[in-house]
Structure formats: structure tokens, C-alpha cells
Amino acid sequence: MSSKLQVLSLYRLLIRESKKFPSYNFRNYALRRIRDSFKENKSLTDQIQIKQQINKGYDNLEIIKRQVLIGNLYKTDKLVIENVNFKT
Amino acid sequence: MYKNISRLIFSPARLSRCYSAEVTSFINRNLSTEQKYNIQEEACDGRPLYLDAQATTPLDPRVLDAMLPYLTSYYGNPHSRTHAYGWESEKAVEKARAQVAELIGADPKEIVFTSGATESNNIAIKGVARFYGAKKKHVITTQTEHKCVLDSCRALEGEGYKVTYLPVGQNGIISLEELEKSITPDTSLVSIMTVNNEIGVKQPVADIGKMCKAKKVFFHTDAAQAVGKIPLDVQAMNIDLMSISGHKIYGPKGVGALYVRRRPRVRVEALQSGGGQERGLRSGTVPTPLAVGMGEACNISNREMAYDHAWMEKLSKRLLDQIYEKLPHVIRNGDPLHTYLGCINLSFAYVEGESLLMALKDVALSSGSACTSASLEPSYVLRAIGADEDLAHSSIRFGIGRFTTVEEVDYTAQKCIHHVTRLREMSPLWEMVQEGVDLKTIQWSQH
């Protein structure tokens, strides 16, 4: 199915791009939100709805790309938690 | 070690107190078993974690993405009617207005953009009271309101209005019977906040709205800490005026909104004279990029409310479970059920809040409202809920937000447990409690 492949490729693109967020909090939120969104919409069967969600995903991919760029322009020091080898 | 003890003894609340001989001997004993504690050894590299979501929240990248075009290419004045630059800005502002309105179930025409919740509160309270001032000269509010509400009421008192400051119960919630008794034919406005900024308590806004409607009194609520976090509907809850802040919902700072009901109409006297923008209620050019950011922030909050809420529930439970498991004598301020989960205010008995905040340098926390964080006085909110003075001095507010991670919560809980234990170990009061002395029975000699 082409839509399945499209979804997988979108997922990979979103995750790969979100990992580039220099901000610890934004990076982790983006990764969590993407994974949960795909899980939420896993059971969608209506082709129109699937198409809508895919389009939304591509819009968000563009936002992430731009915001990663901006984040890299105004980087801060890393957070305490990124420097310390902290185990939960 | 000695420094820490002296800080404990000479903290402002205890400055005037002199310890009895018994206590002095405790201190001496503690000093002799001194073990070196060096805060520098514990300091970690890097920026502190941010756990102060009630003070402000970071700008959501999606919000910034919506704002940037209006900070760069589309710079027209939204009130310019003669050219395309104005029209495109106006369109963006109106879209934002609709997004704000949708979040609270209002009509876009009922939304006025302001500079923030402080201005919204000022316009609502002073504006309504002054407009109806010829006939009615009484305003009701609570003791635990934000400073800007209390200060607006003080200003009204200076103009000859009567203001009732309702007390709250130990859980921080007002009593509806007391409110009903306070409403007189002379009352024009009741102003009660939806979610408290320091202790996170939710007031029964829907019940208050119903009562105010029945008594034909206008109801204003300061919902800066509530909008976008808990479901609110101005129709269902009978709210006549509502203050909203942009930077508490991952939007930009410097923008807020005021909801003013149109049917039945609430008349407000404007505070600011000028070009008559925003229905004449708030003259001055609407800052397009900020309004757009606020609109997008509301839009995201609307869409993600359930998702964010589930996350907040998980994290606040995780934080509380860890702290409660390891630390005795921790008191949660405010009602544990009728509360917004992202705001947890804890009092660590026998530890001074300021010394704990200093020790927790790598976590950005606060002992209360940001407006009063420069002062060492205990918070008036905690005093209003009847917290003992020593507990009011030992409170810390944990603010969890959309971008807080599980690791951050665990780190905070661990550090907090570590430092509370350490500070208690050097506290003579803690030692006395361990030996079964009831501190309330001690006669402190006063100078």
C-alpha cells in the first residue's frame, strides 16, 4: 500500500528532523508528540482522513525544519540534565 | 555548616527570637559533629532545569513559527484601512481573535486584546466598577487573588468604593454561602480567579457564575493560569468578563486578552484614551505579531488540552509519589482534588524555603508568585489559607508544563529529597521533633 509507505517515510522524516532540535525540552516534546500522534492515528481507515493527517504531518515537518534552524542560531548552554549522566 | 545554621537561626522570621538554653545546646552539639558540606562540589555544569511554569512558559516553536512572518514581512498597521499592508495584518489579528474566542466558547467580537492579564484585570475591575459607580459602589473579591486584582481594588477603595475581600478555607477555596451573604444590592462586580497562581486551587467558577447571574451582579474571573489548561466555557459558566494571558500558555509575553460579554451587555469605562481601537476599550495599535502568537497558542492549547492534561497528570503524580515516599512532614498547600495538576505547592516542615531554593540551584523553582519573589515575606496566599508561619516560610512551588520531561521531574525529586534531608539533619528543630518534642509547646523568649 502506498499510503502505508508514505506514513512510514513521514514518520522517519519527522523523527530525524526533531532530533536536531538543540533545545532539550523542545526536542523531547517533539519526539514524544510525534510518536503519540502516530499511535493515536494508527487505527484510521478512512482514506480521506489519512490523507488529511499526512498533510498535517508535512506541514509540521516544515515548521520543525524552520524552528530547528532558528534554534541553532540562538543556542544556549546545555541543561544540567544533559551534562549529568542521570539515571532514572 | 555553621553558615547554614546561622541562616536558619537568623532568617527574618526568627531574627527577633532568642533560643532557650535547651535549643542552644542542640546547636552546639550539632556544630561539634560538623561534617564539611560544600555546595560547590554539588554544583553541576549547565543551565538549570525550568520548573516554574506558573511564572511564565517558553514560547512554543509552533507559535513562534506563526508569529515570524508578522515580525518580518507583514508589518502593516492592522488598523490601516487604505492599503493591503493594513488589510493583511487586520486579517491576521481577526483570525487570532477568533482562535482566542473559540478556546473559551465566546464570540470573536467579545475579545479585546490587551498587554497582558494585569491590564485585563485592571480594565475589568476598574472599568466595570467606575461605569456603574453612580448607582453601585461595592466590589467583591478574595484574599488570594493576584496582586494586580488586589491593587486595583485598593485603588477603587481610594475612590470611595467599598470592597469585600472574601476569606478562603484551609483548602484555598471560597465558601459559596459566604459569597452569597456578601452580595448586596449595591454590589456591581464579583472578581474571583479561576486557578490560583501560587497553590493551583480551582475555584467553583460555574457555581459562582450561576449565583452572580441570579443576583444580577457581573462576574469577572482572572483565568490567566487556567485558560488553555482546563476546559472553560464563558456561556456554560456564566462568566461576564475574563482575563487571559499570552505567556502562560506558551505564547509571547506582552499580550493578553479580555473577554467582555455582549449579551447581556457589560459596559466598561476605558482606562486608556486614544484612537478607539478594540471597541474603544483599549486604545492603541494592536501588536499584530503578538496577537497572532496568542491566537496560535490558544489554538494549540485547544487542540492539545487533553493530551497536555494527561502528561501533567502523569508528571505531577510521579513527583508527588517520589517526594511523599522518601520525606515525612511534607504538606501540600491547597485542595489536592480541586486543583490544576501542573501547579504543586509543597511545604517542607523544619526546612527554610529560601535555603532549599538556594541549594536547588540547578532547578528553577520559586516559593510563590514571581512578582513577590524578591521579598522574603511569606506569601499572603499561604497566610490566607491559614498555613502556620513556619510552614509558609518553607513552601516551594513546582510548576510543570508542556515541555517538562520525566527525567526533569525525577532529577528535581531526587535533588529535593537529598537537600531537604540534609537541611533537616542540621536543623535543631528537626532533632527536637525526632526526639518527640512538640515544637508548639516551646516558649520562645522574645526580645
Coordinates of N, CA and C in Angstrom, one line a residue, chain B residues 199-299:
Chain B
I199 N -1.0 28.3 44.6 CA -1.3 27.0 45.1 C -2.1 26.1 44.1
G200 N -2.5 26.7 43.0 CA -3.1 25.9 41.9 C -4.5 25.5 42.2
V201 N -5.2 26.1 43.2 CA -6.5 25.7 43.6 C -7.5 26.2 42.5
K202 N -8.5 25.4 42.2 CA -9.6 25.8 41.3 C -10.8 26.2 42.1
Q203 N -11.3 27.4 41.8 CA -12.5 27.9 42.5 C -13.7 27.4 41.7
P204 N -14.8 27.2 42.4 CA -16.0 26.7 41.7 C -16.6 27.8 40.8
V205 N -16.0 28.0 39.7 CA -16.3 29.2 38.9 C -17.8 29.0 38.3
A206 N -18.2 27.8 37.9 CA -19.5 27.7 37.4 C -20.6 28.0 38.4
D207 N -20.4 27.6 39.7 CA -21.3 27.9 40.7 C -21.4 29.4 41.0
I208 N -20.2 30.0 41.0 CA -20.2 31.4 41.3 C -20.9 32.2 40.2
G209 N -20.6 31.7 38.9 CA -21.3 32.4 37.8 C -22.8 32.3 37.9
K210 N -23.3 31.1 38.3 CA -24.7 30.9 38.4 C -25.3 31.9 39.4
M211 N -24.6 31.9 40.6 CA -25.1 32.8 41.7 C -25.1 34.3 41.2
C212 N -24.0 34.7 40.6 CA -23.9 36.1 40.2 C -25.0 36.4 39.2
K213 N -25.3 35.4 38.3 CA -26.4 35.7 37.3 C -27.7 35.8 38.0
A214 N -28.0 35.0 38.9 CA -29.2 35.0 39.7 C -29.4 36.3 40.4
K215 N -28.2 36.8 40.9 CA -28.3 38.1 41.7 C -28.1 39.3 40.9
K216 N -27.9 39.1 39.6 CA -27.7 40.2 38.6 C -26.5 41.1 39.0
V217 N -25.4 40.3 39.2 CA -24.1 41.0 39.5 C -23.1 40.5 38.4
F218 N -22.3 41.4 38.0 CA -21.3 41.0 37.0 C -20.2 40.1 37.6
F219 N -19.8 39.1 36.8 CA -18.8 38.2 37.4 C -17.5 38.2 36.5
H220 N -16.4 38.7 37.1 CA -15.2 38.7 36.4 C -14.3 37.6 36.9
T221 N -13.6 36.9 36.1 CA -12.6 35.9 36.6 C -11.3 36.1 35.9
D222 N -10.2 36.0 36.8 CA -8.9 36.1 36.3 C -8.4 34.7 35.9
A223 N -8.4 34.4 34.7 CA -8.2 33.0 34.2 C -6.8 32.8 33.6
A224 N -5.9 33.7 34.0 CA -4.5 33.7 33.4 C -3.9 32.3 33.5
Q225 N -4.1 31.7 34.7 CA -3.5 30.4 35.0 C -4.4 29.2 34.5
A226 N -5.5 29.5 34.0 CA -6.5 28.4 33.7 C -6.8 28.2 32.3
V227 N -6.8 29.3 31.5 CA -7.2 29.2 30.1 C -6.2 28.3 29.4
G228 N -6.7 27.5 28.5 CA -5.8 26.6 27.8 C -5.3 25.4 28.6
K229 N -5.6 25.3 29.9 CA -5.2 24.2 30.7 C -6.3 23.4 31.2
I230 N -7.4 24.1 31.5 CA -8.6 23.4 31.9 C -9.7 23.9 31.0
P231 N -10.7 23.0 30.7 CA -11.8 23.5 29.8 C -12.6 24.6 30.5
L232 N -12.8 25.7 29.7 CA -13.6 26.8 30.2 C -14.6 27.2 29.1
D233 N -15.8 27.5 29.5 CA -16.8 28.0 28.6 C -17.5 29.1 29.2
V234 N -17.4 30.3 28.6 CA -18.0 31.5 29.3 C -19.5 31.5 29.3
Q235 N -20.1 30.7 28.3 CA -21.6 30.6 28.3 C -22.0 29.7 29.4
A236 N -21.5 28.5 29.4 CA -21.9 27.5 30.4 C -21.6 27.9 31.8
M237 N -20.5 28.7 32.0 CA -20.1 29.1 33.3 C -20.7 30.5 33.7
N238 N -21.4 31.1 32.9 CA -22.0 32.4 33.1 C -20.9 33.4 33.5
I239 N -19.8 33.5 32.8 CA -18.8 34.4 33.1 C -19.0 35.7 32.2
D240 N -18.9 36.9 32.9 CA -19.2 38.1 32.1 C -17.9 38.7 31.6
L241 N -16.8 38.6 32.4 CA -15.5 39.1 32.0 C -14.5 38.1 32.3
M242 N -13.5 38.0 31.4 CA -12.4 37.0 31.8 C -11.1 37.5 31.3
S243 N -10.1 37.4 32.1 CA -8.7 37.9 31.8 C -7.9 36.7 31.3
I244 N -7.2 36.9 30.2 CA -6.4 35.8 29.7 C -4.9 36.4 29.4
S245 N -4.0 35.5 29.6 CA -2.6 36.0 29.4 C -2.0 35.1 28.3
G246 N -1.1 35.8 27.5 CA -0.5 35.0 26.4 C 0.7 34.1 26.9
H247 N 1.5 34.7 27.8 CA 2.8 34.0 28.1 C 2.6 32.8 29.1
K248 N 1.4 32.6 29.6 CA 1.2 31.5 30.5 C 0.8 30.2 29.7
I249 N 0.5 30.5 28.4 CA 0.0 29.3 27.5 C 1.0 29.1 26.4
Y250 N 2.3 29.3 26.6 CA 3.3 29.1 25.6 C 3.2 30.1 24.5
G251 N 2.6 31.3 24.7 CA 2.6 32.3 23.8 C 3.6 33.4 24.1
P252 N 3.6 34.5 23.4 CA 4.5 35.6 23.7 C 4.2 36.4 24.9
K253 N 5.2 37.0 25.5 CA 4.9 37.9 26.6 C 4.5 39.3 26.0
G254 N 3.8 40.0 26.8 CA 3.3 41.4 26.4 C 2.0 41.4 25.7
V255 N 1.3 40.3 25.7 CA 0.0 40.3 25.1 C -1.0 39.5 26.0
G256 N -2.2 39.9 26.1 CA -3.2 39.2 26.8 C -4.6 39.6 26.1
A257 N -5.6 39.1 26.7 CA -6.9 39.4 26.2 C -7.9 39.5 27.3
L258 N -9.0 40.3 27.0 CA -10.1 40.4 28.0 C -11.4 40.0 27.2
Y259 N -12.1 39.1 27.8 CA -13.4 38.7 27.3 C -14.4 39.6 28.0
V260 N -15.2 40.3 27.2 CA -16.3 41.2 27.7 C -17.6 40.8 27.1
R261 N -18.5 40.3 27.9 CA -19.8 39.8 27.3 C -20.6 40.9 26.6
R262 N -21.2 40.5 25.5 CA -22.1 41.4 24.7 C -23.5 41.3 25.0
R263 N -24.0 40.0 25.3 CA -25.4 39.8 25.5 C -25.6 39.0 26.8
P264 N -26.2 39.5 27.9 CA -26.5 40.9 28.1 C -25.2 41.8 28.2
R265 N -25.3 42.9 27.8 CA -24.1 43.8 27.6 C -23.5 44.2 28.9
V266 N -22.1 44.1 29.0 CA -21.4 44.6 30.1 C -20.7 45.8 29.7
R267 N -21.0 46.9 30.3 CA -20.4 48.2 29.9 C -19.2 48.4 30.8
V268 N -18.1 48.9 30.1 CA -16.8 49.1 30.8 C -16.3 50.5 30.5
E269 N -15.8 51.2 31.5 CA -15.2 52.5 31.2 C -13.7 52.3 30.9
A270 N -13.3 52.8 29.7 CA -11.9 52.5 29.3 C -10.9 53.3 30.2
L271 N -9.7 52.7 30.4 CA -8.7 53.3 31.2 C -7.8 54.2 30.4
Q272 N -7.7 53.8 29.1 CA -6.7 54.5 28.2 C -7.4 55.3 27.2
S273 N -7.1 56.5 27.0 CA -7.7 57.3 25.9 C -6.8 57.2 24.7
G274 N -7.5 57.3 23.5 CA -6.7 57.2 22.3 C -7.6 57.0 21.1
G275 N -7.0 56.2 20.1 CA -7.7 56.1 18.8 C -9.0 55.3 18.8
G276 N -9.4 54.7 19.9 CA -10.6 54.0 20.0 C -10.6 52.6 19.4
Q277 N -9.3 52.0 19.3 CA -9.2 50.6 18.9 C -9.9 49.7 19.9
E278 N -10.1 48.4 19.5 CA -10.7 47.4 20.3 C -12.0 47.9 21.0
R279 N -12.9 48.3 20.2 CA -14.2 48.8 20.6 C -14.1 49.9 21.6
G280 N -13.0 50.6 21.5 CA -12.8 51.8 22.4 C -12.4 51.4 23.8
L281 N -12.3 50.1 24.1 CA -12.0 49.6 25.4 C -10.5 49.7 25.7
R282 N -9.7 49.6 24.6 CA -8.3 49.6 24.8 C -7.6 50.2 23.6
S283 N -7.5 51.5 23.6 CA -6.9 52.2 22.5 C -5.4 51.9 22.4
G284 N -4.9 52.1 21.2 CA -3.5 51.7 21.0 C -3.5 50.7 19.9
T285 N -2.5 50.7 19.0 CA -2.4 49.8 17.9 C -2.2 48.4 18.5
V286 N -3.0 47.4 17.9 CA -2.8 46.0 18.4 C -1.5 45.5 17.8
P287 N -0.7 44.9 18.6 CA 0.6 44.4 18.1 C 0.3 43.1 17.3
T288 N 0.3 43.2 16.0 CA -0.1 42.0 15.2 C 0.7 40.8 15.5
P289 N 2.1 40.8 15.6 CA 2.8 39.5 15.8 C 2.4 38.9 17.1
L290 N 2.2 39.7 18.2 CA 1.9 39.2 19.5 C 0.5 38.6 19.5
A291 N -0.5 39.4 18.8 CA -1.8 38.8 18.8 C -1.9 37.5 18.0
V292 N -1.1 37.4 16.9 CA -1.1 36.2 16.1 C -0.5 35.1 17.0
G293 N 0.5 35.4 17.7 CA 1.1 34.4 18.6 C 0.2 33.9 19.7
M294 N -0.6 34.9 20.3 CA -1.5 34.5 21.3 C -2.6 33.6 20.7
G295 N -3.1 34.0 19.5 CA -4.1 33.2 18.8 C -3.7 31.8 18.5
E296 N -2.4 31.6 18.0 CA -1.9 30.3 17.7 C -1.7 29.5 19.0
A297 N -1.3 30.2 20.1 CA -1.1 29.5 21.4 C -2.4 29.0 21.9
C298 N -3.5 29.8 21.7 CA -4.8 29.3 22.1 C -5.3 28.2 21.2
N299 N -5.0 28.3 20.0 CA -5.4 27.2 19.0 C -4.7 25.9 19.4

